[in-house]
Amino acid sequence: MILTFVIIFVVIIFIFLLLALELYLSKTIKLINEQLAIIEAQISGYRDYSKYLKRKDRSNITKNIDSVFSSLRSITFWQSLLTNSQRNSVEGHYKKAKEFEAFLGTFISHYTKKEVERYKEFFSDKQFDQEQLEAIVKQEDLHLVIAAAGSGKTRTLTARVAFIIKHGYKPEDILALTYTKSAAEEVQGRLTRDYGVNRANISTFHSLGLKLAKLSPNFRDGVATEKDTRRFIEEATKILGVDRDFAILYLRFAIEFRTGEPEQIEPGQTEKLYNYMQKQRYTTLNGQKVKSIAERDIANFLFLDKIEFVYEAPVTWADRDEDYKQYQPDFFLPEYGIWIEHWAVDRQGHVPKWFSPGESGDPSVRYREGMEWKRGQFKKYHHKLIETYSYQYTEHTLKPQLRRQLLKNNVVLREMTVPEILEKINTLIPNPPTVYDLIFSFISKAKTNGLKIDDISTRLANVKWSPKQDAFAQMMIQIWQGYESLLQQNEMIDFNDMINLALEVLRKRDNKQRNYEHILVDEFQDITDPQLEILKCLLRSNDNSMLFCVGDSRQNIFSFAGSNMYNILQFSKLFPYAEESKISTNYRCPSTVVSASNHIDMLNKVRVDNTAVSASKLHDPIWMIEMPNDVDSNYDKWEIQKASELLRQLVKTMAKGEKIMVLARTNYRIDKLKLEFPGHESIGMEFLTIHRAKGKEADYVLLLGCVTGRNGFPSEIEDQDVLDIVQKYRDENYKLEEERRLFYVAITRCKKELFLFTSEKSKSQFVQEIEPFVSKYEGKL
């Protein structure tokens, strides 16, 4: 009886579940039908491609389609329970959803084709590839075009401006922003020549910023050019140089500037780190090699106060045994008969972990036993000993304590004069523009990131910085103050001030500013954070305003001036539902150069994926002109000779209208060579740093200095860490990656032949990285 009841109960439950499932399937099919009807309604107005379906709407429709597919998958699991009618409905719904998906997937290409047909007259005599056409005709509110080198970026931007006007917008309702006056003139020239548009609102960020900044009560009549800015920096530094306190600060930085940076040891490589630290040596102001950075500071202190000293001089008066065959105290002051021992211990009497790792026993115990033996020798033989400690160095009390003890022992301190200090600085930093570049970057980055002079003092006080960072920042506080005084005396503001004032004006009065229907930005990868905020304010002033940006993260090479590459990398986060297009065909460079540039770009971790495709039929290799190991010559001298010979050959053989460009990482390499070819600009020869060559092209490109070293490429001047105090973002690889992007810019300037100058003994890392695309030059030089 109970069993019968259970069976009946189970059957009833089963029937109930079956009915519930059938109801669920029926409702789901009905719901899918309703969802498809909604999607059809969303799409129907765009099926003839007469209107543009924006990214935001496409995203929402895609979500709806995904929801339909999700529902269809859940029904498919119960397919055996469906009636024939329901199966037919599900099959039809699936086909419909796939059709919608296909429509969205091909919408851009079909819309572009129709738009080109509608504006046949506009496009008929213009040769644009499919990617360029799509970038031009898309009617997105927010649109970023990633443009490879040589892909027609300016041509695409210009066509976009003309196309907007063709759509009926007035030129005054359009704002196109460039970074240089020459770029603005090029865009305007193309508009006039190619489209008959004589009146367009093409402006540099400088011009826009100036126009807005003039509305600020803090505006001054003059805006310093980059040349003015660098002149004021140099002048402020020289004015301060007569002050002894500043001269000592500058010398302190110069010492740190020349100190080798610690080798980068990978985590876990403890033994390698210990071995490195044991072998590490530091150079003092008088050229002496010492074993620790604290000993270097002691030696420099003695040198600056003109106290004669001998480093690790052996003493004849001490006892000798198996452990101490020859005692050599750290410093001896012969004029006073005083020795200085610097003990490498912390306040607890512990030595660094890297001390004698291979020996048995506790190295700290052994070291302290040695300390006691050495102290005992001085007591036993009645010699004067001054003692210093590592913890004094880390606590920044080493020099004051040393000074106190020296004076107590009647040591005369004869301070080095300011001219003597400055002479020493010149020997440590023979190329002052290198430091002026750092100073320029420091001030630019600080202002770009909204920092003021007082903020530097606060950051110095609140964070532990390296000696080099601290020395540079302390020096920068005074230089920045002097720089600002010179600006004020000349009734000027600098470019960063102007942009910041413009932003203040927009934030206070953005409803009263000129409204633009379309804003276009060239070289978006170079944009700074304040400039980005200016764009946002302009967009907020008009709800219908559309933003069109063109850029290439691979050509971001102006971080020293404050550009923030993450603005292009994170465009979709900054502007939700932004459309991203790519124009990737390189029409400038030989295919070998394009392949090499793709390879070099792939090595960077921080990048946008956009592999370039070559349109060129030229397959010539990249020529490497290499100094052999057996050449008995200075590389710089050899390079000038070989580059001169090659230039003379090219001048003789190049066709009319062809151009030559000589590039180098810095002016250091091109200034001497340039002197040998004065007046050759008239025949199409330019000598440029890579930064100044951006946006330019030439048939033949010579890239000098592809060697290792401080004046090599990548630059091995490890100076960027001094800018950390004003940085907003910091990536451990950013210095090398920006150097690699600079190399990318250099090699992609060439239209025909590229020549790399290097040395077999000290070949640049970048030349090695593109080795498969490089061949030794076959011509005679």
PDB file of N, CA, C and O in Angstrom, residues 8-29:
ATOM      1  N   ILE A   8       2.712   6.474  -6.964  1.00  0.00           N
ATOM      2  CA  ILE A   8       1.749   7.477  -7.458  1.00  0.00           C
ATOM      3  C   ILE A   8       2.283   8.893  -7.224  1.00  0.00           C
ATOM      4  O   ILE A   8       2.182   9.771  -8.085  1.00  0.00           O
ATOM      5  N   PHE A   9       2.879   9.083  -6.050  1.00  0.00           N
ATOM      6  CA  PHE A   9       3.413  10.418  -5.685  1.00  0.00           C
ATOM      7  C   PHE A   9       4.544  10.821  -6.637  1.00  0.00           C
ATOM      8  O   PHE A   9       4.582  11.954  -7.126  1.00  0.00           O
ATOM      9  N   VAL A  10       5.452   9.879  -6.946  1.00  0.00           N
ATOM     10  CA  VAL A  10       6.570  10.161  -7.855  1.00  0.00           C
ATOM     11  C   VAL A  10       6.060  10.480  -9.248  1.00  0.00           C
ATOM     12  O   VAL A  10       6.546  11.405  -9.911  1.00  0.00           O
ATOM     13  N   VAL A  11       5.033   9.697  -9.692  1.00  0.00           N
ATOM     14  CA  VAL A  11       4.469   9.942 -11.027  1.00  0.00           C
ATOM     15  C   VAL A  11       3.850  11.330 -11.096  1.00  0.00           C
ATOM     16  O   VAL A  11       4.023  12.067 -12.081  1.00  0.00           O
ATOM     17  N   ILE A  12       3.136  11.703 -10.035  1.00  0.00           N
ATOM     18  CA  ILE A  12       2.505  13.035  -9.999  1.00  0.00           C
ATOM     19  C   ILE A  12       3.563  14.135 -10.059  1.00  0.00           C
ATOM     20  O   ILE A  12       3.438  15.108 -10.802  1.00  0.00           O
ATOM     21  N   ILE A  13       4.647  13.947  -9.263  1.00  0.00           N
ATOM     22  CA  ILE A  13       5.745  14.934  -9.259  1.00  0.00           C
ATOM     23  C   ILE A  13       6.374  15.023 -10.630  1.00  0.00           C
ATOM     24  O   ILE A  13       6.656  16.115 -11.147  1.00  0.00           O
ATOM     25  N   PHE A  14       6.603  13.866 -11.252  1.00  0.00           N
ATOM     26  CA  PHE A  14       7.216  13.838 -12.579  1.00  0.00           C
ATOM     27  C   PHE A  14       6.357  14.573 -13.597  1.00  0.00           C
ATOM     28  O   PHE A  14       6.864  15.365 -14.406  1.00  0.00           O
ATOM     29  N   ILE A  15       5.031  14.264 -13.550  1.00  0.00           N
ATOM     30  CA  ILE A  15       4.104  14.935 -14.487  1.00  0.00           C
ATOM     31  C   ILE A  15       4.110  16.438 -14.248  1.00  0.00           C
ATOM     32  O   ILE A  15       4.116  17.240 -15.186  1.00  0.00           O
ATOM     33  N   PHE A  16       4.140  16.811 -12.959  1.00  0.00           N
ATOM     34  CA  PHE A  16       4.147  18.231 -12.602  1.00  0.00           C
ATOM     35  C   PHE A  16       5.411  18.909 -13.143  1.00  0.00           C
ATOM     36  O   PHE A  16       5.362  20.003 -13.735  1.00  0.00           O
ATOM     37  N   LEU A  17       6.575  18.247 -12.958  1.00  0.00           N
ATOM     38  CA  LEU A  17       7.834  18.810 -13.449  1.00  0.00           C
ATOM     39  C   LEU A  17       7.849  18.889 -14.966  1.00  0.00           C
ATOM     40  O   LEU A  17       8.353  19.853 -15.547  1.00  0.00           O
ATOM     41  N   LEU A  18       7.264  17.847 -15.590  1.00  0.00           N
ATOM     42  CA  LEU A  18       7.214  17.832 -17.046  1.00  0.00           C
ATOM     43  C   LEU A  18       6.363  18.978 -17.572  1.00  0.00           C
ATOM     44  O   LEU A  18       6.728  19.658 -18.538  1.00  0.00           O
ATOM     45  N   LEU A  19       5.210  19.165 -16.925  1.00  0.00           N
ATOM     46  CA  LEU A  19       4.345  20.290 -17.316  1.00  0.00           C
ATOM     47  C   LEU A  19       5.040  21.628 -17.090  1.00  0.00           C
ATOM     48  O   LEU A  19       4.940  22.555 -17.910  1.00  0.00           O
ATOM     49  N   ALA A  20       5.780  21.734 -15.945  1.00  0.00           N
ATOM     50  CA  ALA A  20       6.504  22.971 -15.631  1.00  0.00           C
ATOM     51  C   ALA A  20       7.589  23.222 -16.669  1.00  0.00           C
ATOM     52  O   ALA A  20       7.816  24.364 -17.118  1.00  0.00           O
ATOM     53  N   LEU A  21       8.298  22.144 -17.062  1.00  0.00           N
ATOM     54  CA  LEU A  21       9.354  22.280 -18.050  1.00  0.00           C
ATOM     55  C   LEU A  21       8.796  22.689 -19.400  1.00  0.00           C
ATOM     56  O   LEU A  21       9.352  23.552 -20.094  1.00  0.00           O
ATOM     57  N   GLU A  22       7.654  22.068 -19.774  1.00  0.00           N
ATOM     58  CA  GLU A  22       7.020  22.439 -21.045  1.00  0.00           C
ATOM     59  C   GLU A  22       6.582  23.909 -21.026  1.00  0.00           C
ATOM     60  O   GLU A  22       6.716  24.636 -22.026  1.00  0.00           O
ATOM     61  N   LEU A  23       6.074  24.337 -19.879  1.00  0.00           N
ATOM     62  CA  LEU A  23       5.677  25.735 -19.730  1.00  0.00           C
ATOM     63  C   LEU A  23       6.885  26.650 -19.862  1.00  0.00           C
ATOM     64  O   LEU A  23       6.836  27.702 -20.506  1.00  0.00           O
ATOM     65  N   TYR A  24       8.002  26.208 -19.212  1.00  0.00           N
ATOM     66  CA  TYR A  24       9.250  27.008 -19.263  1.00  0.00           C
ATOM     67  C   TYR A  24       9.750  27.118 -20.704  1.00  0.00           C
ATOM     68  O   TYR A  24      10.112  28.208 -21.177  1.00  0.00           O
ATOM     69  N   LEU A  25       9.727  25.978 -21.426  1.00  0.00           N
ATOM     70  CA  LEU A  25      10.194  25.980 -22.803  1.00  0.00           C
ATOM     71  C   LEU A  25       9.311  26.849 -23.680  1.00  0.00           C
ATOM     72  O   LEU A  25       9.796  27.611 -24.525  1.00  0.00           O
ATOM     73  N   SER A  26       8.039  26.754 -23.461  1.00  0.00           N
ATOM     74  CA  SER A  26       7.089  27.549 -24.238  1.00  0.00           C
ATOM     75  C   SER A  26       7.292  29.033 -23.989  1.00  0.00           C
ATOM     76  O   SER A  26       7.321  29.851 -24.917  1.00  0.00           O
ATOM     77  N   LYS A  27       7.458  29.403 -22.683  1.00  0.00           N
ATOM     78  CA  LYS A  27       7.673  30.821 -22.329  1.00  0.00           C
ATOM     79  C   LYS A  27       9.008  31.331 -22.875  1.00  0.00           C
ATOM     80  O   LYS A  27       9.106  32.468 -23.336  1.00  0.00           O
ATOM     81  N   THR A  28      10.040  30.473 -22.804  1.00  0.00           N
ATOM     82  CA  THR A  28      11.370  30.882 -23.279  1.00  0.00           C
ATOM     83  C   THR A  28      11.349  31.130 -24.775  1.00  0.00           C
ATOM     84  O   THR A  28      11.927  32.121 -25.259  1.00  0.00           O
ATOM     85  N   ILE A  29      10.666  30.243 -25.505  1.00  0.00           N
ATOM     86  CA  ILE A  29      10.562  30.436 -26.960  1.00  0.00           C
ATOM     87  C   ILE A  29       9.826  31.727 -27.267  1.00  0.00           C
ATOM     88  O   ILE A  29      10.204  32.494 -28.161  1.00  0.00           O
TER      89      ILE A  29
END
